[in-house]
Coordinates of C-alpha atoms and ligand atoms in Angstrom, one line a residue:
X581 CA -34.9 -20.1 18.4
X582 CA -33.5 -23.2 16.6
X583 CA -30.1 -22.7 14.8
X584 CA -30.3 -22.2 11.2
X585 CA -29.2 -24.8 8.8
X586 CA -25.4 -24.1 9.0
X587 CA -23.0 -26.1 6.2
X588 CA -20.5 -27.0 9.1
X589 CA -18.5 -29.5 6.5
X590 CA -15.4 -28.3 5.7
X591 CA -14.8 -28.6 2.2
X592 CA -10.6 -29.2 2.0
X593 CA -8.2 -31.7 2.7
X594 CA -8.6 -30.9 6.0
X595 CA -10.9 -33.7 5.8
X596 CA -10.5 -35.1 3.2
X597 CA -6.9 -36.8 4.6
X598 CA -6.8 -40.2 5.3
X599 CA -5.7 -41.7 8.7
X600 CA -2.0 -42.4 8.9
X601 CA -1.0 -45.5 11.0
X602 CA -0.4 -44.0 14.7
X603 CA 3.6 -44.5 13.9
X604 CA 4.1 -42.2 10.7
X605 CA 2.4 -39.9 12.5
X606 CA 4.0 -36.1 12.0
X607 CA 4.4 -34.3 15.6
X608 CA 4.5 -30.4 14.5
X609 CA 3.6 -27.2 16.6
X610 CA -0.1 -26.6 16.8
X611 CA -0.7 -24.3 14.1
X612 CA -2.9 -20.5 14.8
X613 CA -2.3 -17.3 17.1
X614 CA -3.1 -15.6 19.6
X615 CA -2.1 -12.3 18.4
X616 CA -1.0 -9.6 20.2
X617 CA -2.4 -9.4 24.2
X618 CA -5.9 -7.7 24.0
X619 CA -6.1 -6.8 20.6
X620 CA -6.1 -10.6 19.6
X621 CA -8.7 -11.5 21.8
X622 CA -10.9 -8.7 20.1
X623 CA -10.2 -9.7 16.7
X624 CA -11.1 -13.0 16.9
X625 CA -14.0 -12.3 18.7
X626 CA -14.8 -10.0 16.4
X627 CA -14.6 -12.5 13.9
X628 CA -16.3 -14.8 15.5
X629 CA -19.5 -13.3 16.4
X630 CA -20.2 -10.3 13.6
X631 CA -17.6 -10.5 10.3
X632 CA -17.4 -14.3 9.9
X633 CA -19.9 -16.1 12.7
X634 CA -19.3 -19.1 14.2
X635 CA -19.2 -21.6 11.0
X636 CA -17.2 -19.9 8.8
X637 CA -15.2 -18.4 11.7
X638 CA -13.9 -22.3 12.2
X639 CA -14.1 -23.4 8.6
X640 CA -11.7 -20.7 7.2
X641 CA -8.8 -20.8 10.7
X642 CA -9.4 -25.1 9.6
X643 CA -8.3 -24.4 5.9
X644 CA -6.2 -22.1 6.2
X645 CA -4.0 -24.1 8.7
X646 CA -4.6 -26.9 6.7
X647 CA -5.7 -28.8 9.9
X648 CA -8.4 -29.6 12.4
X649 CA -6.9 -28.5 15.6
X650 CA -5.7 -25.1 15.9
X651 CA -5.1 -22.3 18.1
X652 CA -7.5 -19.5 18.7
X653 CA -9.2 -17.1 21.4
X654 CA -12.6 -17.8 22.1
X655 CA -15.0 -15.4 23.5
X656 CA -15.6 -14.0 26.2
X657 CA -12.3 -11.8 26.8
X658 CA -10.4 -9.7 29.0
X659 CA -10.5 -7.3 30.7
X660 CA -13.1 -8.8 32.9
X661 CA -13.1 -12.2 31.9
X662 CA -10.1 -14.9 32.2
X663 CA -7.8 -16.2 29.4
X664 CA -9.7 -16.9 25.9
X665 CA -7.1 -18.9 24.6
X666 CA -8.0 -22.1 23.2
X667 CA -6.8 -25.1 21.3
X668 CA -9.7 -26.3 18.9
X669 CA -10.5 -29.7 18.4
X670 CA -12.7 -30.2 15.8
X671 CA -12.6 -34.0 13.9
X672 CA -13.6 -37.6 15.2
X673 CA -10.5 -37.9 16.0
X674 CA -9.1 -35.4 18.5
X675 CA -12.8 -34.8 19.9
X676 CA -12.6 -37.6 22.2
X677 CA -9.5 -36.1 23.7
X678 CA -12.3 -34.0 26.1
X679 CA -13.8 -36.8 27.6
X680 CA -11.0 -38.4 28.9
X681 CA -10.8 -37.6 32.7
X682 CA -7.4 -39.0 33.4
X683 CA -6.0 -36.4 31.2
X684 CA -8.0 -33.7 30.8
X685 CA -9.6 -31.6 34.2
X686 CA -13.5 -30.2 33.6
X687 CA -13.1 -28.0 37.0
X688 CA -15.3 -25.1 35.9
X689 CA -15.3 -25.2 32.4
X690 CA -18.9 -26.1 31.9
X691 CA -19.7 -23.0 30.2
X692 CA -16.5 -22.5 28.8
X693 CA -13.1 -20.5 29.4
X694 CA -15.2 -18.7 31.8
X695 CA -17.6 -19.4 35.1
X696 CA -20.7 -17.6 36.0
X697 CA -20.4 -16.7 39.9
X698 CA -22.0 -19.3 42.7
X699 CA -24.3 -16.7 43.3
X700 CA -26.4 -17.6 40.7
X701 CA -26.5 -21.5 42.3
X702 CA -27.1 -20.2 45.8
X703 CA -23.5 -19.6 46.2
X704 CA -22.2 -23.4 45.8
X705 CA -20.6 -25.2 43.2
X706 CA -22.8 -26.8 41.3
X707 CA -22.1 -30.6 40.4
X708 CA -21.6 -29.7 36.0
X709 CA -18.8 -27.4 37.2
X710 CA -17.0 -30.0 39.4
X711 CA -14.7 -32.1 38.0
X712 CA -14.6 -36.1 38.4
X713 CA -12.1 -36.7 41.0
X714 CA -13.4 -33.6 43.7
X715 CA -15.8 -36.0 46.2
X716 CA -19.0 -33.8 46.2
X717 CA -18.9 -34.9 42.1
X718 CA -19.6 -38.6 42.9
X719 CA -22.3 -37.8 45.7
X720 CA -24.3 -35.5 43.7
X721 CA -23.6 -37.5 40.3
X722 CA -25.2 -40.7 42.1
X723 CA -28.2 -38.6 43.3
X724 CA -28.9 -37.4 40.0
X725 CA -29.3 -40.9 38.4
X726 CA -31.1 -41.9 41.5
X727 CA -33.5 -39.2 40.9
X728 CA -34.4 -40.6 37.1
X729 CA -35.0 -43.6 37.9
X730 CA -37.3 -43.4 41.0
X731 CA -39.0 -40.8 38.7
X732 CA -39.2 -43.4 35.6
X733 CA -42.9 -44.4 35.8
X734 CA -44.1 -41.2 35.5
X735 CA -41.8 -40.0 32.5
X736 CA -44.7 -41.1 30.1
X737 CA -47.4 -40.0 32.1
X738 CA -45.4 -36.6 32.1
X739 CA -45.3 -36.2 28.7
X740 CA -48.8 -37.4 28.4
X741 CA -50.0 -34.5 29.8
X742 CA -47.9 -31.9 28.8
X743 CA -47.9 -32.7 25.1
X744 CA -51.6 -33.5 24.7
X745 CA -52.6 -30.2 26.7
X746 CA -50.4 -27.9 24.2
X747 CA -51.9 -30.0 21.3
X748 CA -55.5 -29.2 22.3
X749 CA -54.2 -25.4 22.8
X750 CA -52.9 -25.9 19.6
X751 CA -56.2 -26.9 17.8
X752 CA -58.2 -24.1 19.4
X753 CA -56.1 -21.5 17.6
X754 CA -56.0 -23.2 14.5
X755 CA -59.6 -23.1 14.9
X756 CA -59.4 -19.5 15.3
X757 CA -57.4 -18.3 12.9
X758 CA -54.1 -18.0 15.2
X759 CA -50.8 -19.3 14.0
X760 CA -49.5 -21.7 17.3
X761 CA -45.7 -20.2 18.0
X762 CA -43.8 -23.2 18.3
X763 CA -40.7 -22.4 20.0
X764 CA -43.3 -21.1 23.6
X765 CA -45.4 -24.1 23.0
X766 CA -42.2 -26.3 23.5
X767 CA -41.3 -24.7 26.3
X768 CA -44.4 -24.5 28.2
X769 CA -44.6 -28.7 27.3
X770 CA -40.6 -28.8 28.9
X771 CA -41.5 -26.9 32.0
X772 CA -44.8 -28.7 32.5
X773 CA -43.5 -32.2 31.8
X774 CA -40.5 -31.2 33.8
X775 CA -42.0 -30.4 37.1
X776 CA -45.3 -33.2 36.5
X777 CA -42.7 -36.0 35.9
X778 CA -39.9 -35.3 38.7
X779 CA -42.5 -33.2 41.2
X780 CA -45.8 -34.6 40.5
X781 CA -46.5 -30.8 40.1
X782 CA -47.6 -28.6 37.1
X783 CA -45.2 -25.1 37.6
X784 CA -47.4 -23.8 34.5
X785 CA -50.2 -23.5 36.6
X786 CA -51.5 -21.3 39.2
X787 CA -48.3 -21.6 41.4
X788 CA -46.4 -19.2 39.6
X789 CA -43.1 -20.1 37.9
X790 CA -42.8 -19.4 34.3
X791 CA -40.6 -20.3 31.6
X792 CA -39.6 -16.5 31.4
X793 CA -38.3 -16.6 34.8
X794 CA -36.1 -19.8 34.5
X795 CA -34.7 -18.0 30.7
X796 CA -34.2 -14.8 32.7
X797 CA -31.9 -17.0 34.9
X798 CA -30.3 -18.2 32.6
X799 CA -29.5 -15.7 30.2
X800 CA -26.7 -13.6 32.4
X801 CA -25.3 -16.9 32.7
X802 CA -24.6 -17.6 29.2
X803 CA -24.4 -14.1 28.3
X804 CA -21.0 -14.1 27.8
X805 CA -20.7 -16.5 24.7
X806 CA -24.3 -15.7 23.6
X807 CA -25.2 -13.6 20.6
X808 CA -29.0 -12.2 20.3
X809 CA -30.0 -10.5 17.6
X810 CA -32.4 -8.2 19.6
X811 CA -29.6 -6.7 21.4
X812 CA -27.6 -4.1 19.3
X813 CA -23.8 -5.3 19.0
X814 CA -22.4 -2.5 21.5
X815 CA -24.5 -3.8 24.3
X816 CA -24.0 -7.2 23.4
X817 CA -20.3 -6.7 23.5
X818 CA -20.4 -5.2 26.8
X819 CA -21.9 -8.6 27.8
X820 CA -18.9 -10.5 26.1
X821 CA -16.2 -8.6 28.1
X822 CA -18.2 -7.5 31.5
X823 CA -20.1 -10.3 34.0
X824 CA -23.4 -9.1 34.7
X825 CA -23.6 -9.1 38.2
X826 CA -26.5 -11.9 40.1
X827 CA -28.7 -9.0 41.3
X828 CA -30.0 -8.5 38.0
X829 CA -32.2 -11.5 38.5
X830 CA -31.7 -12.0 42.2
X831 CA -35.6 -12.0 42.5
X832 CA -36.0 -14.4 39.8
X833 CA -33.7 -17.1 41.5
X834 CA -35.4 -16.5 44.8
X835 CA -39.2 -17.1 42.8
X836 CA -37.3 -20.5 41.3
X837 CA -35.3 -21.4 44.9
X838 CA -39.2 -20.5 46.6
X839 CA -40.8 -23.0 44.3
X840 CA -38.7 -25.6 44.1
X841 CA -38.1 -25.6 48.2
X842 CA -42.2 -26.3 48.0
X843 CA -42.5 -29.1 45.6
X844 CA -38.8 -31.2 46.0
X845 CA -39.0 -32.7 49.4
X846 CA -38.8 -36.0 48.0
X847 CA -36.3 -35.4 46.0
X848 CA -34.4 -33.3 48.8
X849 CA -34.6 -36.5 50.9
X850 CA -33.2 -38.9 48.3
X851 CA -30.5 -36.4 48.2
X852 CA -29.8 -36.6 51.7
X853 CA -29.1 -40.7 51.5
X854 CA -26.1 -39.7 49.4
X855 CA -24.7 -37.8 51.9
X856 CA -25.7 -33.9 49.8
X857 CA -26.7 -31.9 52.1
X858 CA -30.4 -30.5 51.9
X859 CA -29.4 -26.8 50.9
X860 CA -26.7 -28.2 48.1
X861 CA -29.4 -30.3 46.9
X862 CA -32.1 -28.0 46.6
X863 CA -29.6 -26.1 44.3
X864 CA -28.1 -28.9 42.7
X865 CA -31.4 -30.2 41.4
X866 CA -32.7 -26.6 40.2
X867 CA -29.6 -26.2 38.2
X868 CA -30.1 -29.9 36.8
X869 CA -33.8 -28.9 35.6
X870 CA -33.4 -26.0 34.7
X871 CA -30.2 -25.7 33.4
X872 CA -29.5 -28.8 32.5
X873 CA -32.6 -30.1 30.9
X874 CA -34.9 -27.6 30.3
X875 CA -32.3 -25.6 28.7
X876 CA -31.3 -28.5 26.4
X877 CA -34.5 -29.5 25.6
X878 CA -35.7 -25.6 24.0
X879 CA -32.8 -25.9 22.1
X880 CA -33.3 -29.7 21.2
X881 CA -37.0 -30.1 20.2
X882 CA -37.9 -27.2 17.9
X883 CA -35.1 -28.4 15.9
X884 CA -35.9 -31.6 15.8
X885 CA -39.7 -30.3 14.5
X886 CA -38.0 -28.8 12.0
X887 CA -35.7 -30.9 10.6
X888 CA -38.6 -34.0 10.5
X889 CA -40.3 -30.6 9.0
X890 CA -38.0 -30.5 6.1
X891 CA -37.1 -33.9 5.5
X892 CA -40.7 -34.9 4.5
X893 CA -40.2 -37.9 7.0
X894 CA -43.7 -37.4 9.2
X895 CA -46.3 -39.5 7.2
X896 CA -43.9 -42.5 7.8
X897 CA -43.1 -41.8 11.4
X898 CA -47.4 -41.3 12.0
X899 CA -47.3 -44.8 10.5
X900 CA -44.5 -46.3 12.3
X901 CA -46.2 -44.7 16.0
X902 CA -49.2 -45.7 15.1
X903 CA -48.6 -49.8 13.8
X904 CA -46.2 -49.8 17.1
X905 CA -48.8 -48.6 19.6
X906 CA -51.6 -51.2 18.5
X907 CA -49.3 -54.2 18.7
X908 CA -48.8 -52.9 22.4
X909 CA -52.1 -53.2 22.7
X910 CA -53.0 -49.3 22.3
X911 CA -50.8 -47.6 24.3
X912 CA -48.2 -45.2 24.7
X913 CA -45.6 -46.8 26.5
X914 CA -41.8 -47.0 27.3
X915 CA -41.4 -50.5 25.6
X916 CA -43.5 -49.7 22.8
X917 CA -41.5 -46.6 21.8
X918 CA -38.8 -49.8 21.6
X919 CA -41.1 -51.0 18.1
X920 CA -40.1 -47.6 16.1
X921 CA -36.9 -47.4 14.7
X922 CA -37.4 -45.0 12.5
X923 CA -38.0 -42.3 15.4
X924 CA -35.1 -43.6 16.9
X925 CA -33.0 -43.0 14.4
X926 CA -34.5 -39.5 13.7
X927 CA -33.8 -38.6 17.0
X928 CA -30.0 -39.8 16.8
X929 CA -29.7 -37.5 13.6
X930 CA -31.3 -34.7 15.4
X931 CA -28.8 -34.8 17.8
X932 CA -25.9 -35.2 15.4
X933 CA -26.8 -32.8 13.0
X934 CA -27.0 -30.0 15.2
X935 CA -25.9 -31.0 18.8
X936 CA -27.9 -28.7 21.6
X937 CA -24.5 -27.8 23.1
X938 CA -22.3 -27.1 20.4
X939 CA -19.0 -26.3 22.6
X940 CA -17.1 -28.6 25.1
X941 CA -14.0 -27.6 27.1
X942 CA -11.3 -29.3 28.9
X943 CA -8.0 -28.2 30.1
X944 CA -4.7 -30.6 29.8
X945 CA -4.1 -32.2 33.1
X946 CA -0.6 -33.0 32.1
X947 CA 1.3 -32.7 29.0
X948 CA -0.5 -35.1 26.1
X949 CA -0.3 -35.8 22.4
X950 CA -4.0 -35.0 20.6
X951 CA -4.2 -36.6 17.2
X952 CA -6.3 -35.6 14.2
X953 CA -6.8 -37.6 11.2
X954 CA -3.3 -37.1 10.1
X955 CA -1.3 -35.6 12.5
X956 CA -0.5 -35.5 16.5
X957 CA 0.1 -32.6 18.2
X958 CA 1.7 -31.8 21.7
X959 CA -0.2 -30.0 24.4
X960 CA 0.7 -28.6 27.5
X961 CA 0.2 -28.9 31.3
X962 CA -2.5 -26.3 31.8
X963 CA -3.9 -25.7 27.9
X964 CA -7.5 -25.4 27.2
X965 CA -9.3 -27.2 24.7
X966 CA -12.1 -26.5 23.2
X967 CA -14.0 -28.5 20.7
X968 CA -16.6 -27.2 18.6
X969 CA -19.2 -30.1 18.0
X970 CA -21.0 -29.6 14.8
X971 CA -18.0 -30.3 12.8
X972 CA -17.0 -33.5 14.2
X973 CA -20.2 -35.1 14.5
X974 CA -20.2 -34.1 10.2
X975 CA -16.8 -35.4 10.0
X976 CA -16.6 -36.7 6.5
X977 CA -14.1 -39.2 7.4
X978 CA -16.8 -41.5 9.3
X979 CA -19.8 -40.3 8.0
X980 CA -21.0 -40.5 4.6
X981 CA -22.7 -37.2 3.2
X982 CA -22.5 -35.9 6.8
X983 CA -24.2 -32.6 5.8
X984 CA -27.5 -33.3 4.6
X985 CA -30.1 -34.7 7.6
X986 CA -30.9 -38.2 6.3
X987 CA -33.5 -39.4 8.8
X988 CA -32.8 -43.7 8.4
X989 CA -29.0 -43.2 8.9
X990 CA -28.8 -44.9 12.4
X991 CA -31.0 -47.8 11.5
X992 CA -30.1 -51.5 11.1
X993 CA -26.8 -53.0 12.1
X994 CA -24.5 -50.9 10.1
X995 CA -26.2 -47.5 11.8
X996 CA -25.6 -49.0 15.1
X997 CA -22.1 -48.6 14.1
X998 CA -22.2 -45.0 13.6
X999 CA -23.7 -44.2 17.2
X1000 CA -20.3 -44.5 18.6
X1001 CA -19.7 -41.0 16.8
X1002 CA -22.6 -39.5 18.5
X1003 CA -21.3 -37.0 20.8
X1004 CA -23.9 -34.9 22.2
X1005 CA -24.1 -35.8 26.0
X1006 CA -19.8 -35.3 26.3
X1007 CA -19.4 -38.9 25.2
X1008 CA -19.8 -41.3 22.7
X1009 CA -23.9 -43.1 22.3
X1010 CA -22.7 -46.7 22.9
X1011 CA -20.9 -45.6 26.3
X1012 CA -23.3 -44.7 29.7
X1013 CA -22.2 -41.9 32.4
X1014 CA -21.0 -42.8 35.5
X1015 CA -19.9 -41.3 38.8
X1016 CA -16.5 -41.6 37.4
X1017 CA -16.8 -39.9 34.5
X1018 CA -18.3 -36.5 33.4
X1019 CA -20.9 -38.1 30.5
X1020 CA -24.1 -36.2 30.8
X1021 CA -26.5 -37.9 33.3
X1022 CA -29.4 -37.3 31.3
X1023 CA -27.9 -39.1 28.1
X1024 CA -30.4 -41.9 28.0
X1025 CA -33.4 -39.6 29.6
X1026 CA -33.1 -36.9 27.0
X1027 CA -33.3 -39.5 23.9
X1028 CA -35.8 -40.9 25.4
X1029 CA -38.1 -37.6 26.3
X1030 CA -37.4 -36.7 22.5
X1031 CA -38.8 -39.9 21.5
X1032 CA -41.8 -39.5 23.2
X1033 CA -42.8 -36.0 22.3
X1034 CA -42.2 -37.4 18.8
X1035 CA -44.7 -40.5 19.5
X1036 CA -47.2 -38.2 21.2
X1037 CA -47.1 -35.7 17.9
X1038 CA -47.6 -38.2 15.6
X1039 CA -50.0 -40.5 17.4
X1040 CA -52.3 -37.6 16.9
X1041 CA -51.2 -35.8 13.6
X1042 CA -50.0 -37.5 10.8
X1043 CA -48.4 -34.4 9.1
X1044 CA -47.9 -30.7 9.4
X1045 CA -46.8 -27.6 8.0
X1046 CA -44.8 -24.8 9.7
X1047 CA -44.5 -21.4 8.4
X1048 CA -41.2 -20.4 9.8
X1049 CA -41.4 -20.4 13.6
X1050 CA -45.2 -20.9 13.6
X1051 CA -47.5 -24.1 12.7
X1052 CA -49.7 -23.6 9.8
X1053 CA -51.6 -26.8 10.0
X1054 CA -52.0 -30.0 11.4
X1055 CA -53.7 -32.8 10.2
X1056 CA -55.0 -35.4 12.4
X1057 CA -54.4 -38.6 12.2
X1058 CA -58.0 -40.8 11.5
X1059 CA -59.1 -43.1 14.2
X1060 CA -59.1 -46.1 12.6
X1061 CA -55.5 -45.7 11.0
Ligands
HEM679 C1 -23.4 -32.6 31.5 C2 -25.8 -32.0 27.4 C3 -30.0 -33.0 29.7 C4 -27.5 -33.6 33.7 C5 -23.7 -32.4 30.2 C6 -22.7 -32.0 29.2 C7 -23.4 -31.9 28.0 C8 -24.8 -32.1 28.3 C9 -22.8 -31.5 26.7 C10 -21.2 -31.9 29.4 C11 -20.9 -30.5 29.5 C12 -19.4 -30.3 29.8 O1 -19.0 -30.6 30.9 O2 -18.7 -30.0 28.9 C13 -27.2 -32.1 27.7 C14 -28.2 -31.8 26.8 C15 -29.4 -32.1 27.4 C16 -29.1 -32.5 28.7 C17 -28.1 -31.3 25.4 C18 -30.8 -31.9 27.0 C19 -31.2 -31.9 25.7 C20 -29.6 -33.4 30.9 C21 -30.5 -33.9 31.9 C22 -29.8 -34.1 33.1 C23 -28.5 -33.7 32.8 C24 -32.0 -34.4 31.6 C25 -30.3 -34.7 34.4 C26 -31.4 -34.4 35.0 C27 -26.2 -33.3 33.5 C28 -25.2 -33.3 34.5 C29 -24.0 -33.1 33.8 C30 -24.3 -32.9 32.4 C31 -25.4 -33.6 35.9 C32 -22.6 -33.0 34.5 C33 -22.1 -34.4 34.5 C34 -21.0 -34.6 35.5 O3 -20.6 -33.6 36.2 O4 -20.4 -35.7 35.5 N1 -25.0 -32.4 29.6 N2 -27.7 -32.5 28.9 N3 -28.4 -33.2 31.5 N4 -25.7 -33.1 32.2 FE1 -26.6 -33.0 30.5

């Protein structure tokens, strides 16, 4: 379910202060507690999930303090989970702080203060949970690019198929009667463009993996941070102190590990020439489609209908797809998704309005100075930090009216500028992953995907309604427009 429309700007001076030259600087204590052992864990996570949620849990500790970074616990928290305490980083400024590997270690902080057990990953680490200088990172790292780009042909095909076939489903209930449900139609199109584009295989078919067994997967694995509103908050707080053990989907994993084993021997053998081993690949690439991608991209494209929903923006992109596909002769290609900047920069706004992973953690390698937009702080050997995204990519300081979705805002020279403030994939737009670094290997993939289901929509519609989750209408595009 896509987030609601959360007012992450902070209001105060807290942004509103302008940068002081690196020398006049103040160097004070990182302000916030940790409260008493236990008790301060519960409070805040109290806070955090059920009195205040996550917005105005960061907003009011950000005013209050009169500053961007601050100390706080973060769910989950003892007694069955390790130390929740955190420094936030939460401006342009300090965010950056995370992606720098020669200061900061990522060793098993992918999901956060805590790390779900190997035995959901077949009982290895898996390559998001290594940090950059352990060598299995750079070996696994370089398969994974190798594997999108002797996959890149068939990235539009993919789509292609995936997209059209929900659209037709679409049309047949519309026809009778039946309101499509968007946020199962966009994961049926993930899995099925997932598997047809890196497996030449359709999982949505007869073979048997669904896209409730992967979520099933998943869920004990981000349990711990996760709220749902289905489950009642006693439950769910069981979840945010106690792991829930692998066994509770072993059989899930094992349909996954069964179907993957069948369709990646390509992929397993590409693998191999970087020296992974055919086992550690096999779970490797399940946790990068699965995990990785098609966990991003349920969270990423029902937003992105929504917001291109709201901002009355779809005539124009149907116009835009439309003149950009006939001067490429009538196609749907990779280079002609290159004529429509307009979709492009919706898709950069998407992603900065409401980045798919909200949270990023690092701990201090050494002891460092972080700066916010007026002041430096000293961190420790050891700390964690912990930035919450949403509020630096609204940062008022670099953005103008960085709470409303405005959909042109990355268009033209000047919006090139702003993409180095795009932080979705752990590191800035304008800079590319590397084996070196832990930028998100799909960074260039993912806008690209995004771009595409957007073409393939609005080649055939040229606007629609929703009616909260569901789609009331579509209207198809004529054939001579
Ligand atoms: C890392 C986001 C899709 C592969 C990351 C991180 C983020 C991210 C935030 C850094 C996490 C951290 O360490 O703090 C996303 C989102 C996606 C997406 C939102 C989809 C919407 C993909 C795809 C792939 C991929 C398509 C590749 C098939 C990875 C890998 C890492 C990573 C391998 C770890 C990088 C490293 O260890 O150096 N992603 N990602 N991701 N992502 Fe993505």
């Amino acid at each position: 379910r896509p987030a609601t429309n959360f007012r992450y700007q902070l209001h105060s001076s807290a942004w509103k202060a302008t940068a002081l030259s690196p020398t006049k600087r103040i160097q004070r204590e990182i302000p916030g507690s940790y409260g008493l052992p236990l008790l301060g864990s519960i409070s805040d996570r109290f806070n955090y999930f059920y009195f205040q949620g996550t917005e105005e849990f960061f907003r009011s500790r950000a005013e209050k303090y009169q500053s961007t970074v601050f100390r706080v616990n973060m769910p989950p928290g003892p007694p069955f989970f390790p130390d929740p305490r955190v420094i936030v980083l939460l401006d342009q400024q300090s965010f950056p702080a995370l992606f720098d590997v020669s200061k900061v270690s990522k060793r098993d902080v992918f999901t956060g203060t805590y790390k779900p057990s190997a035995d959901f990953n077949g009982g290895y680490r898996i390559l998001s949970y290594l940090d950059a200088d352990e060598p299995r990172h750079a070996q696994i790292k370089a398969f994974c690019f190798d594997m999108l780009k002797s996959r890149a042909k068939s990235i539009v095909p993919g789509m292609d198929f995936a997209a059209c076939r929900c659209f037709d489903r679409w049309e047949k209930e519309l026809r009778a009667k039946q309101a499509p449900e968007l946020v199962s139609s966009i994961e049926e199109i993930c899995l099925a463009f997932l598997t047809r584009a890196l497996m030449d295989h359709d999982a949505t078919g007869a073979s048997g993996l669904s896209t409730e067994t992967i979520k099933k997967w998943l869920a004990p694995q981000i349990a711990p941070v996760a709220l749902l509103d289905a489950i009642p908050p006693p439950i769910m707080e069981l979840l945010h102190v106690f792991p829930l053990p692998f066994a509770v989907v072993k059989k899930d994993y094992e349909a996954i590990v069964s179907y993957f084993s069948a369709h990646s021997t390509a992929l397993l053998d590409l693998a191999a020439t970087h020296g992974v081993p055919r086992d550690e690949a096999l779970h490797n690439l399940i946790f990068m489609v699965c995990f990785n991608t098609f966990g991003g991209l349920i969270r990423l494209l029902p937003e992105v209908v929504q917001r291109v929903h709201e901002s009355g923006v779809a005539k124009e992109l149907s116009n835009e797809v439309a003149a950009a596909v006939r001067d490429a002769g009538g196609r749907l290609t990779a280079r002609s998704i290159d004529g429509m900047p307009l979709l492009h920069s919706v898709v950069y706004e998407c992603l900065r309005f409401q980045p798919p992973v909200p949270f990023q953690y690092a701990r201090a390698r050494q002891d460092m100075v972080i700066e916010s937009h007026k002041e430096a702080f000293r961190v420790k050997k050891g700390e964690m930090l912990c930035g919450f995204q949403p509020f630096a990519t609204r940062d008022g300081v670099v953005f103008d009216r960085p709470n409303e979705f405005l959909p042109r805002r990355f268009m033209g020279d000047d919006g090139a500028k702003l993409l180095k403030y795009v932080l979705w994939s752990n590191g800035p737009q304008t800079e590319n992953p590397s084996v070196d670094n832990k930028h998100c290997a799909g960074k260039d993939f993912i806008v690209l995907v995004t771009r595409l289901f957007l073409a393939e929509f609005f080649l055939r519609y040229e606007s629609f309604q929703l009616d909260g989750q569901s789609i009331k209408s579509l209207s198809r595009r004529s054939p001579s427009t």
